[in-house]
XYZ file of C-alpha atoms in Angstrom:
783
model
C 0.000 0.000 0.000
C 1.451 3.432 -0.935
C 2.773 5.599 1.888
C 1.270 9.007 2.607
C 4.413 10.610 1.189
C 4.341 8.506 -1.997
C 4.795 9.993 -5.460
C 1.665 9.872 -7.610
C 2.561 9.366 -11.264
C 0.034 9.317 -14.105
C 1.037 7.133 -17.053
C -0.487 7.992 -20.440
C -0.118 4.869 -22.533
C -1.795 1.833 -23.966
C -2.078 -0.808 -21.264
C -2.790 -4.474 -20.724
C -4.943 -6.330 -21.630
C -4.481 -4.395 -24.895
C -2.193 -6.492 -27.050
C 0.671 -4.250 -28.092
C 4.320 -3.763 -27.232
C 3.839 -0.371 -25.580
C 1.143 -1.777 -23.283
C 3.596 -4.471 -22.187
C 6.376 -1.886 -21.768
C 4.182 0.333 -19.590
C 3.177 -2.605 -17.417
C 6.805 -3.696 -16.929
C 7.874 -0.118 -16.219
C 5.230 0.393 -13.527
C 5.971 -2.967 -11.898
C 9.730 -2.335 -11.718
C 9.398 1.306 -10.683
C 7.246 0.117 -7.794
C 10.025 -2.280 -6.754
C 12.554 0.556 -6.797
C 10.238 2.912 -4.894
C 9.649 0.469 -2.009
C 6.113 1.572 -1.276
C 6.506 5.258 -2.121
C 5.053 5.025 -5.625
C 1.380 5.346 -6.598
C 0.803 4.795 -10.335
C -2.363 5.844 -12.165
C -2.839 4.813 -15.776
C -4.706 6.866 -18.349
C -5.176 4.175 -20.976
C -5.515 4.697 -24.710
C -8.519 2.532 -25.421
C -8.819 0.295 -28.446
C -11.790 -2.018 -28.779
C -13.694 -3.285 -25.779
C -10.920 -4.038 -23.298
C -11.944 -4.384 -19.673
C -9.312 -2.596 -17.631
C -8.379 -3.191 -14.015
C -6.354 -1.214 -11.515
C -4.102 0.801 -11.988
C -6.133 2.066 -14.979
C -8.148 5.047 -13.755
C -9.254 6.751 -16.980
C -9.695 5.782 -20.624
C -9.240 7.833 -23.796
C -10.785 6.961 -27.139
C -8.115 7.595 -29.741
C -10.032 9.904 -32.083
C -12.283 11.736 -29.622
C -10.795 15.168 -28.906
C -12.962 15.853 -25.885
C -11.600 12.725 -24.166
C -8.101 14.235 -24.179
C -9.345 17.414 -22.537
C -11.374 15.496 -19.954
C -8.297 13.379 -19.234
C -6.308 16.549 -18.501
C -8.965 17.621 -16.011
C -8.938 14.186 -14.408
C -5.142 14.174 -14.041
C -5.025 17.726 -12.690
C -7.754 17.067 -10.145
C -5.924 13.885 -9.089
C -2.996 16.067 -7.931
C -0.302 13.862 -9.425
C 3.385 14.667 -8.921
C 4.448 13.720 -12.448
C 3.102 12.480 -15.756
C 4.865 9.801 -17.792
C 3.882 9.534 -21.473
C 4.624 6.513 -23.637
C 4.739 8.095 -27.074
C 4.125 6.399 -30.377
C 2.713 8.434 -33.283
C -0.039 5.934 -34.083
C -1.237 5.630 -30.514
C -2.922 9.024 -30.414
C -5.551 10.692 -32.583
C -5.024 13.508 -35.060
C -2.447 13.773 -37.811
C 0.874 12.635 -36.409
C -0.770 11.949 -33.029
C -1.387 15.677 -32.543
C -4.380 15.188 -30.207
C -1.954 14.289 -27.422
C -0.950 17.949 -27.211
C -4.533 18.863 -26.314
C -3.978 16.911 -23.127
C -0.364 17.760 -22.345
C -0.775 21.521 -22.833
C -3.347 21.542 -20.027
C -1.392 19.586 -17.440
C 0.014 21.201 -14.305
C 2.450 18.429 -13.335
C 5.853 17.998 -14.999
C 5.874 15.630 -17.957
C 8.387 12.904 -18.796
C 7.946 11.460 -22.271
C 9.413 8.170 -23.487
C 9.719 8.038 -27.270
C 9.202 4.606 -28.826
C 9.481 5.787 -32.437
C 11.406 8.542 -34.200
C 11.237 9.342 -37.904
C 14.340 10.437 -39.779
C 12.278 12.123 -42.504
C 9.101 13.236 -40.730
C 6.320 14.990 -42.595
C 5.480 18.460 -41.350
C 2.534 17.242 -39.229
C 4.622 14.505 -37.587
C 7.527 16.862 -36.977
C 5.286 19.499 -35.391
C 3.415 16.936 -33.302
C 6.582 15.509 -31.789
C 8.206 18.899 -31.231
C 5.046 20.093 -29.465
C 5.202 17.079 -27.137
C 8.907 17.597 -26.444
C 8.433 21.314 -25.767
C 6.040 20.663 -22.873
C 8.087 17.774 -21.482
C 10.524 18.178 -18.601
C 12.560 15.262 -19.939
C 12.417 13.362 -23.214
C 13.647 9.787 -22.990
C 15.014 7.854 -25.925
C 16.265 4.298 -25.737
C 19.449 4.420 -27.804
C 22.220 6.694 -29.026
C 20.741 7.146 -32.480
C 17.607 8.558 -30.864
C 19.686 11.153 -29.034
C 21.251 12.408 -32.258
C 17.940 12.334 -34.134
C 16.215 14.417 -31.476
C 19.051 16.917 -31.496
C 19.691 17.125 -35.249
C 16.246 16.554 -36.807
C 13.843 17.889 -34.175
C 16.152 20.530 -32.606
C 15.450 19.365 -29.055
C 17.926 20.839 -26.537
C 20.493 18.310 -25.331
C 19.753 19.105 -21.663
C 16.189 17.904 -22.143
C 17.165 14.547 -23.683
C 17.897 11.528 -21.494
C 19.034 8.079 -22.593
C 17.411 5.177 -20.730
C 17.567 1.806 -22.452
C 14.651 -0.534 -23.058
C 14.284 -2.884 -20.106
C 15.361 -6.522 -20.361
C 14.126 -9.464 -18.299
C 16.216 -10.328 -15.282
C 16.542 -14.071 -15.953
C 19.409 -16.466 -15.222
C 21.791 -17.659 -17.899
C 20.389 -21.134 -18.554
C 20.906 -24.140 -20.762
C 18.108 -24.124 -23.315
C 17.866 -27.926 -23.212
C 16.434 -27.718 -19.682
C 13.357 -25.840 -20.957
C 12.763 -27.670 -24.247
C 10.836 -30.469 -22.597
C 8.069 -27.962 -21.778
C 7.358 -27.797 -25.507
C 8.268 -31.401 -26.359
C 11.306 -30.202 -28.259
C 13.951 -32.409 -26.675
C 16.798 -33.170 -29.089
C 15.778 -30.275 -31.359
C 17.827 -27.146 -32.159
C 15.401 -24.268 -31.715
C 15.164 -20.918 -33.483
C 12.668 -18.370 -32.170
C 10.952 -15.267 -33.518
C 8.308 -13.631 -31.369
C 6.131 -10.518 -31.383
C 2.924 -9.291 -32.988
C 2.965 -10.348 -36.640
C 3.043 -7.787 -39.413
C 4.704 -7.635 -42.801
C 7.704 -5.639 -41.571
C 8.727 -8.639 -39.454
C 10.020 -10.301 -42.630
C 9.142 -13.809 -41.454
C 9.158 -14.952 -45.078
C 12.876 -14.084 -45.288
C 13.606 -16.571 -42.509
C 11.299 -19.195 -44.020
C 13.187 -18.983 -47.316
C 16.410 -19.597 -45.380
C 15.009 -22.671 -43.639
C 15.492 -25.332 -46.381
C 19.263 -24.776 -46.363
C 19.324 -24.737 -42.545
C 17.309 -27.960 -42.313
C 19.584 -29.623 -44.854
C 22.600 -28.756 -42.679
C 20.847 -29.738 -39.429
C 17.596 -31.736 -39.747
C 16.850 -31.275 -36.021
C 16.110 -27.563 -36.402
C 12.691 -26.296 -35.348
C 11.677 -22.678 -36.104
C 9.095 -21.281 -33.656
C 6.999 -18.281 -34.744
C 5.413 -16.986 -31.558
C 2.764 -14.264 -31.530
C -0.665 -13.313 -32.786
C -1.210 -11.001 -35.725
C -1.071 -7.333 -34.762
C -4.634 -6.148 -33.896
C -4.413 -3.236 -36.357
C -3.427 -5.633 -39.140
C -6.250 -7.971 -38.177
C -8.683 -5.087 -38.449
C -7.432 -3.961 -41.845
C -6.694 -7.213 -43.667
C -7.389 -10.121 -41.355
C -4.992 -13.077 -41.332
C -3.791 -12.684 -44.919
C -0.131 -12.415 -43.911
C -0.179 -15.388 -41.533
C -1.932 -17.592 -44.082
C 0.606 -16.619 -46.733
C 3.353 -17.727 -44.338
C 1.580 -21.018 -43.684
C 1.276 -21.601 -47.405
C 4.993 -20.880 -47.810
C 5.747 -23.504 -45.142
C 3.769 -26.050 -47.171
C 5.364 -25.032 -50.463
C 8.861 -25.383 -48.954
C 7.884 -28.682 -47.274
C 8.791 -27.355 -43.837
C 5.772 -28.646 -41.904
C 8.025 -30.692 -39.591
C 10.341 -27.775 -38.947
C 8.086 -24.752 -38.360
C 5.571 -24.171 -35.560
C 3.141 -21.237 -35.355
C 1.919 -20.217 -31.895
C -0.905 -17.816 -32.700
C -1.466 -16.113 -29.363
C -0.382 -13.233 -27.165
C 1.642 -14.752 -24.321
C 2.135 -13.467 -20.783
C 5.571 -12.782 -19.297
C 6.024 -16.204 -17.728
C 5.185 -18.092 -20.903
C 7.402 -15.763 -22.933
C 10.293 -16.409 -20.537
C 9.846 -20.146 -21.034
C 9.973 -19.773 -24.811
C 13.066 -17.564 -24.613
C 14.847 -19.962 -22.319
C 14.048 -22.871 -24.654
C 15.453 -21.084 -27.726
C 18.988 -21.588 -28.999
C 18.954 -18.801 -31.586
C 16.765 -15.730 -31.834
C 16.070 -14.191 -35.262
C 14.638 -10.829 -36.312
C 14.589 -10.400 -40.079
C 12.834 -7.030 -40.319
C 12.723 -5.632 -43.835
C 13.036 -1.926 -42.935
C 15.881 -0.240 -41.091
C 13.636 2.451 -39.570
C 12.875 0.836 -36.237
C 14.462 2.626 -33.311
C 13.386 0.278 -30.524
C 12.510 -3.380 -30.308
C 11.206 -4.897 -27.127
C 11.473 -8.405 -28.531
C 15.150 -7.945 -29.462
C 15.890 -6.428 -26.046
C 14.315 -9.449 -24.360
C 16.382 -11.853 -26.486
C 19.641 -10.042 -25.724
C 18.771 -9.817 -22.030
C 18.275 -13.577 -21.756
C 21.576 -14.275 -23.488
C 20.380 -15.647 -26.795
C 22.552 -16.034 -29.867
C 20.889 -13.404 -32.029
C 20.892 -13.042 -35.810
C 19.180 -9.963 -37.215
C 18.783 -7.642 -40.150
C 20.521 -4.292 -39.514
C 17.623 -2.082 -38.451
C 18.461 0.821 -36.146
C 17.784 -0.909 -32.831
C 19.682 -4.035 -33.881
C 22.849 -2.251 -35.033
C 23.282 -0.771 -31.568
C 22.163 -3.694 -29.425
C 24.216 -6.251 -31.359
C 27.407 -4.217 -31.731
C 30.746 -5.447 -30.371
C 30.066 -9.112 -31.047
C 26.762 -9.328 -29.165
C 25.013 -10.716 -32.241
C 25.313 -11.210 -35.986
C 23.846 -8.927 -38.658
C 22.714 -9.935 -42.163
C 21.518 -7.880 -45.104
C 17.875 -6.966 -45.507
C 15.865 -9.693 -47.271
C 19.026 -11.788 -47.707
C 17.788 -15.306 -46.974
C 20.970 -16.901 -48.290
C 23.240 -14.973 -45.927
C 20.811 -15.544 -43.087
C 21.006 -19.313 -43.650
C 24.805 -19.254 -43.837
C 25.229 -17.443 -40.524
C 22.667 -19.573 -38.671
C 24.329 -22.740 -39.931
C 27.699 -21.389 -38.813
C 26.385 -20.711 -35.310
C 24.711 -24.112 -35.066
C 27.908 -25.874 -36.073
C 30.368 -23.800 -34.018
C 29.820 -24.141 -30.277
C 32.532 -21.597 -29.541
C 30.755 -18.930 -31.612
C 27.359 -19.930 -30.195
C 28.419 -19.524 -26.540
C 30.512 -16.450 -27.261
C 27.462 -14.663 -28.701
C 25.343 -15.768 -25.768
C 27.868 -14.647 -23.141
C 28.434 -11.193 -24.656
C 24.699 -10.570 -25.019
C 23.908 -11.685 -21.480
C 26.698 -9.635 -19.898
C 25.583 -6.550 -21.813
C 22.021 -7.071 -20.673
C 22.951 -7.033 -16.969
C 23.156 -3.214 -17.048
C 19.717 -2.978 -18.673
C 17.549 -5.344 -16.668
C 14.086 -4.117 -15.853
C 14.855 -3.587 -12.134
C 17.674 -1.215 -13.099
C 15.488 0.594 -15.623
C 12.824 0.942 -12.923
C 15.420 2.567 -10.674
C 16.374 5.063 -13.409
C 12.757 6.126 -13.922
C 12.107 6.308 -10.188
C 15.050 8.683 -9.831
C 13.327 10.994 -12.318
C 9.896 10.683 -10.732
C 11.090 11.562 -7.224
C 13.298 14.488 -8.283
C 12.299 17.973 -7.142
C 11.528 20.204 -10.096
C 9.287 22.900 -11.440
C 7.099 22.406 -14.497
C 8.677 23.820 -17.633
C 5.436 25.098 -19.080
C 2.363 26.967 -17.954
C -0.688 24.776 -18.171
C -3.595 26.032 -20.211
C -6.967 26.525 -18.526
C -8.188 23.028 -17.797
C -11.725 23.083 -16.482
C -14.069 22.642 -19.390
C -15.947 25.849 -20.007
C -17.841 24.250 -22.869
C -20.862 22.260 -21.800
C -22.717 20.550 -24.609
C -25.326 17.816 -24.784
C -24.112 14.273 -25.227
C -24.011 13.316 -28.896
C -26.867 10.827 -29.258
C -28.090 9.199 -32.458
C -31.255 7.864 -30.822
C -33.755 10.092 -32.643
C -31.926 9.687 -35.944
C -32.190 5.920 -35.565
C -35.927 6.334 -34.888
C -36.326 8.185 -38.207
C -34.463 5.446 -40.112
C -35.787 2.266 -41.660
C -34.056 -0.240 -43.961
C -34.546 2.094 -46.948
C -33.134 5.276 -45.499
C -33.931 8.345 -43.439
C -37.496 9.686 -43.425
C -37.791 13.375 -44.321
C -40.406 14.440 -41.826
C -41.977 13.581 -38.505
C -45.194 14.267 -36.668
C -43.589 15.437 -33.446
C -41.210 12.466 -33.006
C -43.110 9.887 -35.070
C -41.774 9.279 -38.604
C -44.190 10.676 -41.205
C -44.308 8.163 -44.048
C -46.440 10.403 -46.258
C -43.414 12.359 -47.480
C -41.060 9.411 -47.843
C -37.342 10.012 -48.146
C -34.961 12.364 -49.908
C -31.343 12.286 -51.025
C -30.721 15.674 -49.373
C -31.252 14.201 -45.916
C -29.578 10.861 -46.558
C -26.514 12.646 -47.952
C -26.305 14.815 -44.843
C -26.701 11.668 -42.767
C -23.767 10.073 -44.597
C -21.637 13.140 -43.804
C -22.636 13.005 -40.139
C -22.154 9.273 -39.636
C -18.855 9.111 -41.541
C -17.497 11.900 -39.323
C -19.003 10.292 -36.223
C -17.393 6.945 -37.001
C -14.027 8.597 -37.653
C -14.167 10.132 -34.170
C -15.857 7.443 -32.100
C -15.254 4.198 -34.069
C -18.470 2.642 -32.775
C -19.254 -0.425 -34.915
C -23.030 -0.020 -34.560
C -22.906 3.261 -36.485
C -21.675 1.419 -39.582
C -25.142 -0.083 -39.998
C -26.575 3.436 -40.235
C -23.819 4.481 -42.620
C -24.532 1.503 -44.875
C -28.224 2.401 -44.998
C -27.700 6.067 -45.875
C -24.774 5.373 -48.205
C -26.796 2.771 -50.073
C -29.610 5.306 -50.528
C -27.440 7.992 -52.118
C -25.683 5.439 -54.324
C -29.107 4.359 -55.567
C -30.084 7.992 -56.136
C -27.408 8.370 -58.809
C -28.482 7.852 -62.400
C -26.195 6.288 -64.993
C -25.484 9.748 -66.458
C -24.287 11.072 -63.093
C -27.397 13.093 -62.263
C -28.997 12.660 -58.838
C -32.609 11.995 -57.944
C -33.877 13.512 -54.733
C -37.369 12.537 -53.570
C -38.462 8.934 -53.017
C -41.977 7.937 -52.019
C -42.593 5.556 -49.145
C -43.151 2.735 -51.657
C -39.558 3.274 -52.896
C -40.625 4.823 -56.186
C -38.820 7.986 -57.208
C -40.874 11.165 -57.375
C -41.496 12.405 -60.911
C -41.129 16.019 -62.043
C -39.047 16.950 -59.017
C -38.792 20.616 -58.013
C -35.372 22.244 -58.161
C -33.153 20.953 -55.361
C -29.608 20.648 -54.046
C -29.377 16.864 -53.932
C -26.582 16.722 -56.511
C -24.191 18.912 -54.527
C -25.015 17.304 -51.212
C -24.492 13.832 -52.667
C -21.028 14.840 -53.891
C -20.244 16.290 -50.484
C -21.275 12.981 -48.941
C -19.192 10.930 -51.381
C -16.215 13.176 -50.657
C -16.659 12.830 -46.894
C -16.605 9.044 -47.173
C -13.490 9.243 -49.342
C -11.690 11.444 -46.808
C -12.613 9.220 -43.851
C -13.447 5.752 -45.220
C -14.214 3.056 -42.635
C -12.550 0.582 -45.018
C -11.045 0.529 -48.534
C -14.341 -0.762 -49.946
C -16.135 2.457 -48.974
C -13.372 4.498 -50.588
C -13.615 2.574 -53.839
C -17.392 2.901 -54.087
C -17.444 6.594 -53.134
C -14.732 7.450 -55.661
C -16.540 5.637 -58.435
C -19.770 7.507 -57.694
C -18.017 10.861 -57.388
C -16.154 10.404 -60.665
C -19.400 9.595 -62.460
C -20.910 12.974 -61.515
C -17.979 15.343 -61.392
C -18.402 16.723 -64.940
C -21.882 18.019 -64.036
C -20.720 20.329 -61.255
C -20.549 23.416 -63.460
C -24.289 23.118 -64.168
C -25.195 23.651 -60.523
C -26.632 26.750 -58.872
C -24.483 28.499 -56.225
C -25.370 26.290 -53.279
C -24.957 23.164 -55.343
C -21.548 24.503 -56.349
C -20.685 25.120 -52.687
C -21.654 21.603 -51.598
C -19.653 20.217 -54.508
C -16.611 22.273 -53.467
C -16.740 20.704 -50.016
C -16.916 17.267 -51.603
C -13.987 17.984 -53.918
C -11.838 19.269 -51.057
C -12.477 16.017 -49.198
C -11.669 14.068 -52.369
C -8.304 15.844 -52.488
C -7.550 14.901 -48.881
C -7.453 11.306 -50.052
C -5.983 11.951 -53.505
C -4.138 15.307 -53.412
C -2.644 14.709 -56.835
C -6.001 14.326 -58.653
C -5.512 16.932 -61.388
C -9.028 16.771 -62.825
C -10.557 17.378 -59.389
C -8.192 20.291 -58.747
C -9.261 21.831 -62.076
C -12.942 21.360 -61.254
C -12.390 22.835 -57.802
C -10.772 25.937 -59.271
C -13.532 26.350 -61.869
C -16.251 25.983 -59.247
C -14.671 28.292 -56.681
C -14.016 30.828 -59.445
C -17.707 30.512 -60.310
C -18.641 31.602 -56.800
C -16.199 34.500 -57.046
C -17.919 35.598 -60.270
C -21.289 35.337 -58.480
C -19.935 37.629 -55.801
C -18.409 40.127 -58.219
C -21.657 40.412 -60.192
C -23.875 40.899 -57.152
C -21.963 42.813 -54.475
C -22.592 46.490 -53.784
C -21.614 48.886 -51.022
C -23.234 47.475 -47.865
C -24.191 44.290 -49.745
C -21.174 41.974 -49.814
C -22.944 38.875 -51.081
C -23.193 36.349 -53.916
C -26.828 37.096 -54.732
C -29.220 39.969 -54.330
C -31.106 38.088 -51.660
C -30.262 36.146 -48.496
C -32.308 32.970 -48.518
C -31.529 29.574 -47.015
C -28.299 27.826 -46.005
C -26.506 31.100 -46.593
C -23.327 30.339 -44.671
C -22.535 27.392 -46.910
C -21.264 29.817 -49.596
C -18.458 31.494 -47.599
C -17.835 28.169 -45.859
C -17.077 26.541 -49.201
C -14.707 29.368 -50.186
C -12.831 29.153 -46.885
C -12.317 25.428 -47.423
C -11.406 25.904 -51.092
C -8.826 28.514 -50.100
C -7.299 26.238 -47.477
C -7.166 23.343 -49.948
C -5.836 25.220 -52.963
C -3.802 27.930 -51.283
C -5.687 30.593 -53.268
C -5.810 33.696 -51.047
C -8.516 35.278 -53.222
C -10.997 32.645 -52.085
C -10.270 33.340 -48.419
C -10.436 37.100 -48.990
C -13.941 36.871 -50.483
C -14.949 34.310 -47.858
C -13.960 36.745 -45.088
C -15.905 39.626 -46.675
C -19.069 37.608 -47.200
C -18.748 35.963 -43.783
C -18.525 39.411 -42.168
C -21.562 40.600 -44.131
C -23.598 37.563 -43.122
C -22.628 37.909 -39.468
C -23.509 41.613 -39.502
C -27.011 40.639 -40.620
C -27.557 37.609 -38.375
C -25.658 38.313 -35.124
C -26.649 41.189 -32.848
C -23.732 40.964 -30.382
C -25.868 38.846 -28.064
C -27.376 36.000 -30.067
C -27.955 34.884 -33.630
C -31.157 35.768 -35.443
C -31.049 34.023 -38.793
C -32.844 35.065 -41.966
C -36.398 33.731 -41.807
C -37.899 31.732 -44.663
C -41.131 33.770 -44.450
C -39.881 36.463 -46.798
C -36.075 36.049 -46.720
C -33.979 39.237 -46.986
C -33.838 40.921 -50.371
C -31.387 43.738 -51.019
C -33.253 46.973 -50.429
C -35.915 45.189 -48.417
C -36.452 44.144 -44.811
C -35.026 41.019 -43.284
C -37.626 38.393 -42.351
C -37.265 37.352 -38.711
C -39.275 34.119 -38.940
C -39.363 31.207 -39.588
C -35.720 30.511 -38.654
C -34.384 27.117 -39.682
C -31.837 24.852 -37.907
C -30.106 24.507 -41.270
C -28.891 28.118 -40.926
C -27.328 27.512 -37.530
C -25.566 24.361 -38.762
C -23.913 25.956 -41.779
C -22.956 28.992 -39.671
C -21.269 26.764 -37.079
C -19.284 25.020 -39.811
C -18.466 28.271 -41.616
C -17.055 29.817 -38.459
C -14.823 26.838 -37.775
C -13.445 27.065 -41.307
C -12.977 30.819 -40.817
C -10.821 30.092 -37.787
C -8.823 27.475 -39.702
C -8.156 30.022 -42.446
C -7.342 33.024 -40.242
C -6.452 31.648 -36.766
C -8.634 34.437 -35.344
C -10.210 33.325 -32.053
C -13.253 35.548 -32.561
C -14.628 33.017 -35.025
C -14.575 30.242 -32.432
C -16.351 32.478 -29.940
C -19.014 33.197 -32.529
C -19.198 29.520 -33.452
C -20.254 28.714 -29.918
C -22.843 31.496 -30.038
C -24.245 30.055 -33.258
C -24.485 26.607 -31.667
C -26.223 28.054 -28.618
C -29.090 29.095 -30.912
C -30.193 25.456 -30.640
C -30.090 25.662 -26.846
C -32.198 28.797 -26.421
C -29.891 31.703 -27.211
C -32.214 32.971 -29.920
C -34.984 35.472 -30.646
C -37.520 33.746 -28.371
C -35.161 32.291 -25.753
C -36.605 28.844 -26.490
C -34.427 25.737 -27.042
C -34.949 23.879 -30.293
C -33.009 20.842 -29.153
C -35.115 18.387 -27.161
C -32.978 16.891 -24.407
C -35.535 14.159 -23.789
C -36.098 12.843 -27.318
C -32.576 13.762 -28.603
C -34.252 15.316 -31.634
C -34.410 18.907 -32.821
C -37.537 20.940 -33.512
C -38.022 21.935 -37.120
C -37.905 25.714 -36.768
C -38.257 28.863 -34.697
C -41.659 30.415 -35.443
C -43.100 33.741 -34.404
C -45.184 32.078 -31.680
C -42.780 29.322 -30.588
C -41.133 26.304 -32.145
C -42.316 23.878 -34.793
C -42.556 20.801 -32.603
C -42.069 18.339 -35.445
C -38.610 16.791 -35.201
C -37.724 15.826 -38.740
C -34.505 14.752 -40.422
C -33.125 18.107 -41.585
C -33.397 19.766 -38.180
C -32.013 16.788 -36.258
C -29.127 16.383 -38.687
C -28.410 20.108 -38.465
C -28.123 19.895 -34.693
C -25.960 16.777 -34.761
C -23.606 18.157 -37.405
C -23.273 21.355 -35.366
C -22.609 19.424 -32.185
C -19.954 17.322 -33.905
C -18.284 20.485 -35.196
C -18.303 21.987 -31.693
C -16.788 18.828 -30.219
C -14.083 18.968 -32.891
C -13.381 22.556 -31.832
C -13.174 21.791 -28.088
C -9.453 22.411 -27.858
C -9.559 25.982 -29.117
C -12.941 27.088 -27.863
C -11.985 25.989 -24.347
C -9.385 28.710 -23.993
C -11.866 31.425 -24.996
C -14.351 30.433 -22.271
C -17.321 30.819 -24.583
C -17.812 34.506 -23.731
C -18.135 37.315 -26.242
C -15.760 40.095 -25.226
C -15.830 42.246 -28.323
C -17.169 41.362 -31.722
C -16.334 43.504 -34.740
C -19.642 42.778 -36.439
C -21.705 45.742 -35.286
C -25.352 45.114 -35.917
C -26.985 48.372 -36.914
C -30.703 48.183 -37.588
C -30.440 51.196 -39.849
C -28.193 49.226 -42.173
C -30.782 46.561 -42.793
C -32.139 48.816 -45.529
C -29.671 48.188 -48.312
C -29.417 50.455 -51.389
C -32.133 50.245 -53.991
C -31.437 47.500 -56.465
C -30.663 48.821 -59.936
C -31.395 45.617 -61.880
C -33.298 42.318 -61.644
C -31.996 39.424 -59.600
C -29.382 37.596 -61.626
C -29.189 34.293 -59.815
C -31.169 32.723 -57.020
C -30.483 29.291 -55.628
C -33.484 27.128 -55.007
C -34.344 26.208 -51.432
C -35.015 22.599 -50.630
C -38.665 21.768 -51.299
C -40.494 18.562 -50.640
C -43.205 17.499 -53.099
C -45.724 19.092 -50.690
C -43.989 22.489 -50.874
C -42.821 22.425 -47.286
C -40.742 25.568 -47.828
C -41.913 28.673 -49.646
C -40.618 29.169 -53.159
C -38.759 32.345 -54.099
C -40.817 34.582 -56.299
């Protein structure tokens, strides 16, 4: 039991029972630090969750990899736990965001000093990976690397000060130097010469290189048995299943090695692993890439005094230097066979390799590594950074798909509802199902909940079916699954492309990517025929397309043409005091500047961002009154020279405004946009003209509109999707909005009622986008 004066240390890492090397490392580190601390150490684990693991003590908190808000909540939890230090086990792929950047959301908020152990370093990091790692190192009191190459890489590539870098080797098991024959009976391998490879299987392990060497080895010594110990890496299992393992098994059959190769397809505990190591004569790692800075499996083999043969990856060249092992060329099965045969036939060489490895490992046993970490944890220091504000100032409803699921059947998403009951009279539409695809694809990318894939399949199937062979898109479907004839003008085409692009940017699997790309490519040539909002939706889809395929020249050309088309719309319709694309503000207005912000960020064209800022400012001046948002009502809209309609205000307007303001921040890094984004979201929660919430906390649906005398209590698809998309955008913005506290201090969009009367219009309206209309004319037409 920890003493009252014990040091509380929070470990941010994957952790057992998760099956990965870092989880094992963290467990061994905590166990051996506790031995060194002699009761003065109190570990708390903040575990990076993957799948449905059931954690036990010392795990106190769990983080879902791609959920930003979890990182911020974890910072609060750690700070309120009053820990003395934080120890991070860093691997780029362990944390969410590009290059694992979400980790900084947590670390920047911590009050305790941070010690970070780096398990991977890249010698040619992309800009996102470089920035992510430098950000982590900057807030760390000490940065630990496990070998000399790591020290030089941190200094020369990442410009980390030498005084911040500390070298502590990977721990090795503290086992006696034993005769392998004593342990072979445990596996019924008496009288066999044993070669071992262990670890989570993936293609970089190069097991096939060793298998190709085996026929020559067996010919020289028919008693040889090659043991391949370890399950397939969980990430590989998720992406491609057991393809690699089965290819290895087939190779064993083809080479007629069935009597000389054993696969143990499981994740073993420490005791079982020690038994396998002790029973092995030779340990082999035949990795096919040099860029591996640490290897727990190799460290274990050296520490137990194995005769090791390895390809010359970074960790191996250092661990096996000075005669502690033998190195062979990458993918060189012939040389690998020659050296193994030499070791098997030369007892002097065999025992010399074993002795040197074991003696070297005595300075790196886990108990000694635990002592080195404990010395850091108990040191007296001051944090090297000032923690950001940690208590969450952003309170939002829990993101629930319950009402959306209620509006969904096996065909798709119903358009309308009578209160909360699906209204079958109006059937379905592509508009809503496309928005649902966008929502669920983004939701799955953040939360990775398997049950949401069923919803995605339903909505995705609907919009695929909506596409005609010529690339055009149908919108309205009756309840009997027949398509509506003589459809009114609509935006289904653009929204479908946006949905296809979203799936391409964040595909749950390669199959989704392939289907979405095929559908997108079929329709892309029709983009230039769209009205302004259809163009805007298409721009958003194309920008997502380019996230997946940045070199797609035809898409880049279409993006430029379409964004230029919106610029022309603006240039033909703007006047003093009327900085807009049309001579009327109608529906989903914010989608137009939103699309230009995103196009500017994607293409690097500053003109797009310049016009986006002007039109964004104009829209805000006419919808935000320095206290709350009052969107343009659909009962009359707001024509240049006329009076802005106050009602009926639609949730669609709030949603596009929330997304526009996030893009505005991305383009300008101006915090005012995030403050306004929160204000726009609060429209759903009662910060509006009538001080009435549109979101229903009980049903998890959203009312269809803000009317002069209250709310439209029907909770249909468009309104519910608008709320959920807004909520998802707010959650994505947690990190930045948190520091602003959600309060408007000063907003440069002065709302002057006298300016609502714009100059008289000198000419007829040139271009008006059509609002969404159901077959029953749910929304007024523009006349």
